[in-house]
GROMACS .gro file of C-alpha atoms in nm:
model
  314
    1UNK     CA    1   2.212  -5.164  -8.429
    2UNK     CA    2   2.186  -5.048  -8.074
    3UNK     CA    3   2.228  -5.289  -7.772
    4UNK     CA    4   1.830  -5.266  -7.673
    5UNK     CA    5   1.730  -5.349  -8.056
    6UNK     CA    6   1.986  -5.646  -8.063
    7UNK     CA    7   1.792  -5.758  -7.714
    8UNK     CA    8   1.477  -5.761  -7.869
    9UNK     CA    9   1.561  -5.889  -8.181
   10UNK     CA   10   1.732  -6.215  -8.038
   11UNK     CA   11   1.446  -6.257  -7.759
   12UNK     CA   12   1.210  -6.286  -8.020
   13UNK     CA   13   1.365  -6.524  -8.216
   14UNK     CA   14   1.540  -6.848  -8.168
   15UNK     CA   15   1.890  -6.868  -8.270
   16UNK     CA   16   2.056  -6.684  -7.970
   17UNK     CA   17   2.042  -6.920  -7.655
   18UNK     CA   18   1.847  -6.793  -7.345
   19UNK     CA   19   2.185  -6.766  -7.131
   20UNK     CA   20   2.346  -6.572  -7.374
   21UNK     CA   21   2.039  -6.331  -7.365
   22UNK     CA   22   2.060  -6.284  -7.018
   23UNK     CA   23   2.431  -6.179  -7.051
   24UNK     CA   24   2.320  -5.930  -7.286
   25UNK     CA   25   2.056  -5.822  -7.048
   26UNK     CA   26   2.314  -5.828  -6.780
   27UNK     CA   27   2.543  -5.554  -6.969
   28UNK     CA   28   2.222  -5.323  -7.003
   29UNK     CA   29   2.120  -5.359  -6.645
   30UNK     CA   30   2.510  -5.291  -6.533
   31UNK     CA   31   2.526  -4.992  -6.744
   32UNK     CA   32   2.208  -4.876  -6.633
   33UNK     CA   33   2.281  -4.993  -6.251
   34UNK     CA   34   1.914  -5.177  -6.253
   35UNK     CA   35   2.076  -5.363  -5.911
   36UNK     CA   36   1.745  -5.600  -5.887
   37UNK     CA   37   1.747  -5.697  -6.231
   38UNK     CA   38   2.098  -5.801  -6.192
   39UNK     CA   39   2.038  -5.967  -5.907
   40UNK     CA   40   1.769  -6.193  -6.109
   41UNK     CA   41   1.958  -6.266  -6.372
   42UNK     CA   42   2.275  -6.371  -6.172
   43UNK     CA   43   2.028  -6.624  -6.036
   44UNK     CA   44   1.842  -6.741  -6.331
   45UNK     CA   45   2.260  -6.842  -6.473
   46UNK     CA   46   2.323  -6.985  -6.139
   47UNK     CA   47   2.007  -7.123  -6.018
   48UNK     CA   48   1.807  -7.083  -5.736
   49UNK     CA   49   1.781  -7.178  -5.378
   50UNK     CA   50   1.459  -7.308  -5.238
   51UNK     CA   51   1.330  -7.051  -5.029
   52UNK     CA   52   1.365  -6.801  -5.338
   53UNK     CA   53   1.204  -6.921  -5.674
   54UNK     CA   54   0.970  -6.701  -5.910
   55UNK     CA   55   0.654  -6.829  -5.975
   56UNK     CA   56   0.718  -6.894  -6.348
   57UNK     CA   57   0.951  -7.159  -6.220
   58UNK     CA   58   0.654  -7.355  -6.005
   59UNK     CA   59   0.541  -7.545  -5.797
   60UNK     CA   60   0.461  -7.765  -6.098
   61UNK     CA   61   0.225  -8.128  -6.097
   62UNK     CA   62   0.528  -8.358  -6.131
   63UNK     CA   63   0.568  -8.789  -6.164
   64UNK     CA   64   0.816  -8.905  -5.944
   65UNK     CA   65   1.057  -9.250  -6.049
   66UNK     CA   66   1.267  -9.490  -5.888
   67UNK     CA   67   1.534  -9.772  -5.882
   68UNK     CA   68   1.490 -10.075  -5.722
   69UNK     CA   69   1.693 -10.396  -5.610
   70UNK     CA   70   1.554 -10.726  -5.457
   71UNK     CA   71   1.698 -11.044  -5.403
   72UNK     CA   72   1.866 -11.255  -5.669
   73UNK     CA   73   1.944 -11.004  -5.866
   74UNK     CA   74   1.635 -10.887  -5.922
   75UNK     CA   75   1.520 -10.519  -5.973
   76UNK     CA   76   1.331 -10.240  -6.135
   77UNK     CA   77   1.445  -9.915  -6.284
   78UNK     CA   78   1.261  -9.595  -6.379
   79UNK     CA   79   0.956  -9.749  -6.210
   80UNK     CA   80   0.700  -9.503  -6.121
   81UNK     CA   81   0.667  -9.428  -5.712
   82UNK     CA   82   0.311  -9.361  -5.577
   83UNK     CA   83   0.389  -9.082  -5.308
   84UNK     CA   84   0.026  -9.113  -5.209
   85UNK     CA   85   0.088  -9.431  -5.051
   86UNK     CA   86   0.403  -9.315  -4.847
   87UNK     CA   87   0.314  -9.181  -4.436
   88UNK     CA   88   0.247  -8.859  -4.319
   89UNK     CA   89   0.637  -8.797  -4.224
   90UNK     CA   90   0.736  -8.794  -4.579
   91UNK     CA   91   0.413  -8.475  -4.663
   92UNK     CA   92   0.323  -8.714  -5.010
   93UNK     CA   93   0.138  -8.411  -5.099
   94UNK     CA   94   0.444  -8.222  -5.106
   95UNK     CA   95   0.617  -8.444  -5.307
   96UNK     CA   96   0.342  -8.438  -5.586
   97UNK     CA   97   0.486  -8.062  -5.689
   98UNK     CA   98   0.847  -7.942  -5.721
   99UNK     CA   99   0.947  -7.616  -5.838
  100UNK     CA  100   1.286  -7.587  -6.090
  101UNK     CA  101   1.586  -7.487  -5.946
  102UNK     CA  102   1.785  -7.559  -6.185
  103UNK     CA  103   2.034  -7.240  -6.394
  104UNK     CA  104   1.927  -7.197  -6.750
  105UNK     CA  105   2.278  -7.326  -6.874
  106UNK     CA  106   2.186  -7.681  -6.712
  107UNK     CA  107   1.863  -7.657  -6.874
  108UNK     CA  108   1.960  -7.571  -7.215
  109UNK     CA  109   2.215  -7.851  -7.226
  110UNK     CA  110   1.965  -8.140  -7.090
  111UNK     CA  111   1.759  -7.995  -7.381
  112UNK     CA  112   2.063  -7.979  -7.639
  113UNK     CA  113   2.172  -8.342  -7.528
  114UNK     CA  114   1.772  -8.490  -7.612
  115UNK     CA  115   1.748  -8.605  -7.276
  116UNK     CA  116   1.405  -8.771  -7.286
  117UNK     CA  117   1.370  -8.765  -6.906
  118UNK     CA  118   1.406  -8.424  -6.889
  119UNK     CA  119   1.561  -8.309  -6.562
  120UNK     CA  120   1.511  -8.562  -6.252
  121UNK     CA  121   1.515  -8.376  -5.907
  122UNK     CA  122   1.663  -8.664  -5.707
  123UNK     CA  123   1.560  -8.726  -5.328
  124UNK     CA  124   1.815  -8.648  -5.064
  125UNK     CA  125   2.006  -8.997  -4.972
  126UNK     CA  126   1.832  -8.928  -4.649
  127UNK     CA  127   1.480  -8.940  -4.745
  128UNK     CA  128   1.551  -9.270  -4.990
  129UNK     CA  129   1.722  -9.440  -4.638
  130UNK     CA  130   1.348  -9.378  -4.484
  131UNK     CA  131   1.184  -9.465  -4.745
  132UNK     CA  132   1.421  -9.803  -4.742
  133UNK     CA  133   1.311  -9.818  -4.362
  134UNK     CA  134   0.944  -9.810  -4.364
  135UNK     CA  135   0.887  -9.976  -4.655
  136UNK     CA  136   1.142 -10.278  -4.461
  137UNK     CA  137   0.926 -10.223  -4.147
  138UNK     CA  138   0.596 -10.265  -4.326
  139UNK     CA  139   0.466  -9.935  -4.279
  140UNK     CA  140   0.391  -9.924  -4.699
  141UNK     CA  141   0.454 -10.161  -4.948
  142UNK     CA  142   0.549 -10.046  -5.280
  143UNK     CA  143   0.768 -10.350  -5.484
  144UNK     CA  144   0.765 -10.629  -5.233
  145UNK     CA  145   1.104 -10.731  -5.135
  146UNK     CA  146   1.312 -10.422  -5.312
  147UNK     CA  147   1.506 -10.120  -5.175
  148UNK     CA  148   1.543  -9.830  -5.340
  149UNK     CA  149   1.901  -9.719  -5.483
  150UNK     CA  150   1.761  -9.380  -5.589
  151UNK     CA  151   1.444  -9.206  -5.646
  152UNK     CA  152   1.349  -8.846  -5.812
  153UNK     CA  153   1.108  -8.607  -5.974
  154UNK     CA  154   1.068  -8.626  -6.323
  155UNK     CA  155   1.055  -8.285  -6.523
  156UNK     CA  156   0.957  -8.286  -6.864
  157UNK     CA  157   1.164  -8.161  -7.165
  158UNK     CA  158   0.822  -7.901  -7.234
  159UNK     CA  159   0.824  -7.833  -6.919
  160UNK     CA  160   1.195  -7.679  -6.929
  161UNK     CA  161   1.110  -7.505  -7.241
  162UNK     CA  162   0.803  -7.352  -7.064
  163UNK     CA  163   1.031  -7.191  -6.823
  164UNK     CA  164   1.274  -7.061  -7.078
  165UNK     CA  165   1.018  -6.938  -7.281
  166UNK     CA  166   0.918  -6.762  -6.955
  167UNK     CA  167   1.262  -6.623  -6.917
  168UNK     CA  168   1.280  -6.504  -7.259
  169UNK     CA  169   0.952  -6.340  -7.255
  170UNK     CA  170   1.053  -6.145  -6.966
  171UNK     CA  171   1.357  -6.035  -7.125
  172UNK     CA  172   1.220  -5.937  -7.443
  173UNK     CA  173   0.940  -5.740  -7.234
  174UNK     CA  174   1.194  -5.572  -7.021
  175UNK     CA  175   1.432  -5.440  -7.345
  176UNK     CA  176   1.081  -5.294  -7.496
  177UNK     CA  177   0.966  -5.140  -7.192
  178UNK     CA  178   1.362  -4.939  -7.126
  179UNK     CA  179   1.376  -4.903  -7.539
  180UNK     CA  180   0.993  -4.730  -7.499
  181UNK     CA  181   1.183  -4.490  -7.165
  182UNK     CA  182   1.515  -4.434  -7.420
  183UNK     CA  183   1.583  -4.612  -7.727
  184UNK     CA  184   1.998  -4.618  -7.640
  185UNK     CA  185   1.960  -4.698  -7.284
  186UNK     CA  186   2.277  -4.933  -7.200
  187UNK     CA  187   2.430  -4.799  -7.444
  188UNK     CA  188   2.679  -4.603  -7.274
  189UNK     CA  189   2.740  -4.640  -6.884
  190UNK     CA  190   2.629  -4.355  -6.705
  191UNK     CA  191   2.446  -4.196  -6.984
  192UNK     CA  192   2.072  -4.275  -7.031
  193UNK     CA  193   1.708  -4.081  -6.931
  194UNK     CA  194   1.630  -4.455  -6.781
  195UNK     CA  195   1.744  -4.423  -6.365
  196UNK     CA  196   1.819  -4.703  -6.148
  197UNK     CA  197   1.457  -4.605  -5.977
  198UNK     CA  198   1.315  -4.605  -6.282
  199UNK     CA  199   1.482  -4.943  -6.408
  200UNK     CA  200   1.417  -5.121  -6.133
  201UNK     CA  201   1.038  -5.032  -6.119
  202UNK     CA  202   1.062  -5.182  -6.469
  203UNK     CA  203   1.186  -5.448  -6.379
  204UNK     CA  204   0.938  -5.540  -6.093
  205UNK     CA  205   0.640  -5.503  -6.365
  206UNK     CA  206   0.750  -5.692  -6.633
  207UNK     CA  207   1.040  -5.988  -6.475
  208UNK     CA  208   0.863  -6.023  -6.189
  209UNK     CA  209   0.517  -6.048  -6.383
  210UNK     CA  210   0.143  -5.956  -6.326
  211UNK     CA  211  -0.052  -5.934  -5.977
  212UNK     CA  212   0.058  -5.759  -5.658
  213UNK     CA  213   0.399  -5.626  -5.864
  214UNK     CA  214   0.177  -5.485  -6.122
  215UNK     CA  215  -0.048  -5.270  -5.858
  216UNK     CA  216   0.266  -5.174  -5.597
  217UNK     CA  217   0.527  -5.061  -5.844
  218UNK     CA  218   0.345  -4.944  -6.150
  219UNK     CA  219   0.260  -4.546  -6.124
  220UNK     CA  220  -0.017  -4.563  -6.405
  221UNK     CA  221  -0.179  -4.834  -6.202
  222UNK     CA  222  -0.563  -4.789  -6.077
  223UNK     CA  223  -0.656  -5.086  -5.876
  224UNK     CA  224  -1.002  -5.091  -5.958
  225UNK     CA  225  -1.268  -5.342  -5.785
  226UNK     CA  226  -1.489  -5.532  -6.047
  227UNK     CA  227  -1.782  -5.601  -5.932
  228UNK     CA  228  -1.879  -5.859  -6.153
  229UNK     CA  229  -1.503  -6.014  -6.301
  230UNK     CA  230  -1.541  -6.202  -6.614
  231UNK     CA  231  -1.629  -6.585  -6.510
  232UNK     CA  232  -1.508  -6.760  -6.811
  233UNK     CA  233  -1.272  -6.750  -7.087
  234UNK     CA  234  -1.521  -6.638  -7.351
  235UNK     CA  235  -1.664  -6.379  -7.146
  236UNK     CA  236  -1.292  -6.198  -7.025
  237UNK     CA  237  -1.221  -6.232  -7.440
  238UNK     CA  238  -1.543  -6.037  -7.557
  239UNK     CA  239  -1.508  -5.762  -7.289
  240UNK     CA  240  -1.160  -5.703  -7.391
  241UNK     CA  241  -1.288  -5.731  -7.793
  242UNK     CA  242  -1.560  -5.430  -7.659
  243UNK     CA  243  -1.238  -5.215  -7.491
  244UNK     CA  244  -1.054  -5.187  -7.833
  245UNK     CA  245  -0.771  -5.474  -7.784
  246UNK     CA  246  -0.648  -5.605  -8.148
  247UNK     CA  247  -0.799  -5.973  -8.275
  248UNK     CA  248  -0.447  -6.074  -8.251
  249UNK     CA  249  -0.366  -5.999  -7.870
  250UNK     CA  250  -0.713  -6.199  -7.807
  251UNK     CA  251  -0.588  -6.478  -8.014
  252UNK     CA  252  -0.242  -6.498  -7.854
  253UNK     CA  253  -0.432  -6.465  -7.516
  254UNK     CA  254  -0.633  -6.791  -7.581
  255UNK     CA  255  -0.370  -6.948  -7.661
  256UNK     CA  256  -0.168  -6.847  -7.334
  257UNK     CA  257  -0.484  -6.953  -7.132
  258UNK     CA  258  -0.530  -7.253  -7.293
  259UNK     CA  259  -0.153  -7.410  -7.293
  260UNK     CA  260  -0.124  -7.268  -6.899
  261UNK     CA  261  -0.446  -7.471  -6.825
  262UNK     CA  262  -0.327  -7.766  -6.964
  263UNK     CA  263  -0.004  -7.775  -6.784
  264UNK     CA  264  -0.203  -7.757  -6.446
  265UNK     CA  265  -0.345  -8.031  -6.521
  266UNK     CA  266  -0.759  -7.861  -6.639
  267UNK     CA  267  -0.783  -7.623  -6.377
  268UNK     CA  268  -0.584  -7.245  -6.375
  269UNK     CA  269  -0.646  -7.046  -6.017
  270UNK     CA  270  -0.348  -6.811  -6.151
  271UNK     CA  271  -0.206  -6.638  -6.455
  272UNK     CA  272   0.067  -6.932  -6.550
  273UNK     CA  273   0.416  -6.826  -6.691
  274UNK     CA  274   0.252  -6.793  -7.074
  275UNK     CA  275  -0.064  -6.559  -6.947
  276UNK     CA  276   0.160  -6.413  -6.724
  277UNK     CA  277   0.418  -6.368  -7.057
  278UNK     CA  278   0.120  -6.209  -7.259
  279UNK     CA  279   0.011  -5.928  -6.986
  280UNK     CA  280   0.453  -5.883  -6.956
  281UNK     CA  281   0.395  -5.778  -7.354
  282UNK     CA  282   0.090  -5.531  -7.313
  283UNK     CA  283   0.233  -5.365  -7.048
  284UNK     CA  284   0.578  -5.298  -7.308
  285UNK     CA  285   0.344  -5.231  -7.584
  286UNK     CA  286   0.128  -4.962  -7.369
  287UNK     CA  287   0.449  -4.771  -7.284
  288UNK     CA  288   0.497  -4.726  -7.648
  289UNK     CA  289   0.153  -4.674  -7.735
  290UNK     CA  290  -0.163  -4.764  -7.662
  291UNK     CA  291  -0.291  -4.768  -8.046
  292UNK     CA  292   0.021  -5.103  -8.006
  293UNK     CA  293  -0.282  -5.310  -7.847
  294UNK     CA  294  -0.577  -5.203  -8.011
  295UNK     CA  295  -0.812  -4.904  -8.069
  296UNK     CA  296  -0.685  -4.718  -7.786
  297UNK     CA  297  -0.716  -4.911  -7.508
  298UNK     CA  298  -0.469  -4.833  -7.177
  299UNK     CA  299  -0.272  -5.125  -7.120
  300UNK     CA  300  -0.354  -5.084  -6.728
  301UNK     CA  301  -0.711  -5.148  -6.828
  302UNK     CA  302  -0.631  -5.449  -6.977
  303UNK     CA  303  -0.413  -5.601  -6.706
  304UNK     CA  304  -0.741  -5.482  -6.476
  305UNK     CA  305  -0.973  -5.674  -6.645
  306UNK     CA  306  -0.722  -5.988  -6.690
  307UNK     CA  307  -0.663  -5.971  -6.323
  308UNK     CA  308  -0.956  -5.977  -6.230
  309UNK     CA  309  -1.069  -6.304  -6.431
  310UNK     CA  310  -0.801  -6.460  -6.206
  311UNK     CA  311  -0.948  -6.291  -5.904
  312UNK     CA  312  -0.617  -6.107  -5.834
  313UNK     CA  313  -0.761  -5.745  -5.823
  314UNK     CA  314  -0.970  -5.566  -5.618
   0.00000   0.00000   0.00000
């Protein structure tokens, strides 16, 4: 079996970890010399800093915990912290949303170990001394008469697996959309139709996912202006039923919607990591063939109209 086909077969199941996928992505994107999509995946097995974090990685809602000593041996541990309550100097609504930094390989083994927790994002011994000094000075109260030892952000084990599944996703759409250019691209350095151009424009559509990517790097992409976007779910559903796409792309796309909404906590301004996922596959399927999403339907018209829902074309 050819490199691309063993890609996409392990990114669409779930025996073959989601680092060891990216090092399989990494040898395609070498032998290709795809620089950017090398670039992301040294990052996703490193981690990230924060001034450069994709947006399937957050800012996410998150709970934030503490430890806590008082007098007499008295204390508290994982007790919940209500940012809300802390002053202006410490930006509590900045603190109610982290993004994950963390490298896949950390991820995976918090998740292998059935750490319950999840992954906690720990304050900067700095900011707990503050917090320790205003609280002393009366400027809050929180647990009378306790310091803090530690406090951090608490990420959920489904959250994690939200963001691999993102990563995974993107690799699996990425493999279809070269294997769709030239089925034994990577197979051989040096010797594949797929260019670095080429790769790399592939790699802004699909990795980097749907909005302003889609419009500036795609070729086949109209931006069209709606003048009347679909305003709810039902509505975006039955106007893509009317432009041909299959009963099971409309089902998976509910789904997407759905899980993505209930992660923000009942309200979605944006295409979350699992909408964001779905448009990643139409866009592979349409470069295979558009009879792959439905009745003929161009997979640009698709993304369009999904867009727009979200208010991100025009």
């Amino acid at each position: 079996m050819a490199l691309l086909q063993d890609v996409i077969r392990d990114a669409a199941g779930e025996t073959v970890s989601t680092a060891s996928l990216l090092r399989q992505a990494r040898i395609v994107a070498t032998r290709l010399g795809i620089s950017e999509a090398l670039r992301w995946i040294d990052a996703e097995l490193a981690g990230y800093s924060d001034d450069d974090v994709p947006a399937y990685r957050g800012p996410f809602s998150v709970h934030t915990f503490g430890d806590f000593v008082g007098p007499f041996g008295s204390g508290l541990r994982n007790a919940p912290v209500a940012t809300s309550m802390l002053p202006e100097r410490f930006t509590p609504a900045g603190l109610a949303k982290t993004c994950i930094l963390t490298s896949v390989p950390e991820m995976e083994e918090l998740l292998k170990r059935g750490a319950d927790d999840g992954l906690g994002v720990p304050w900067t011994a700095d900011m707990v001394a503050q917090f320790n000094f205003h609280h002393s000075r009366g400027d809050f109260t929180m647990y009378e008469g306790m310091g803090a030892t530690r406090i951090w952000q608490s990420l959920s084990p489904s959250l994690l697996k939200s963001v691999l599944d993102s990563i995974r996703t993107r690799i699996l759409d990425f493999a279809l959309q070269l294997e769709a250019e030239n089925p034994e691209a990577g197979e051989k350095a040096g010797e594949s139709l797929v260019t670095p151009e080429k790769g790399n424009e592939i790699f802004h559509t699909v990795i980097n996912g749907p909005g302003a990517n889609v419009a500036l790097n795609s070729r086949n992409f109209t931006q069209n202006s709606y003048s009347s976007p679909p305003a709810t779910d039902d509505e975006l559903i039955e106007r893509l039923r009317k432009a041909g796409v299959s009963e099971e792309l409309l089902t998976s796309l509910v789904q997407a919607i759905a899980e993505d909404r209930s992660e923000a906590g009942g309200t979605l301004a944006e295409p979350g990591p699992r909408t964001q996922g779905w448009l990643g596959r139409v866009l592979a399927l349409s470069g295979r063939s558009s009879e792959a999403i439905g009745t003929g339907v161009a997979g640009g018209v698709v993304t369009q109209l999904v867009l727009s829902y979200f208010g991100l074309s025009g």
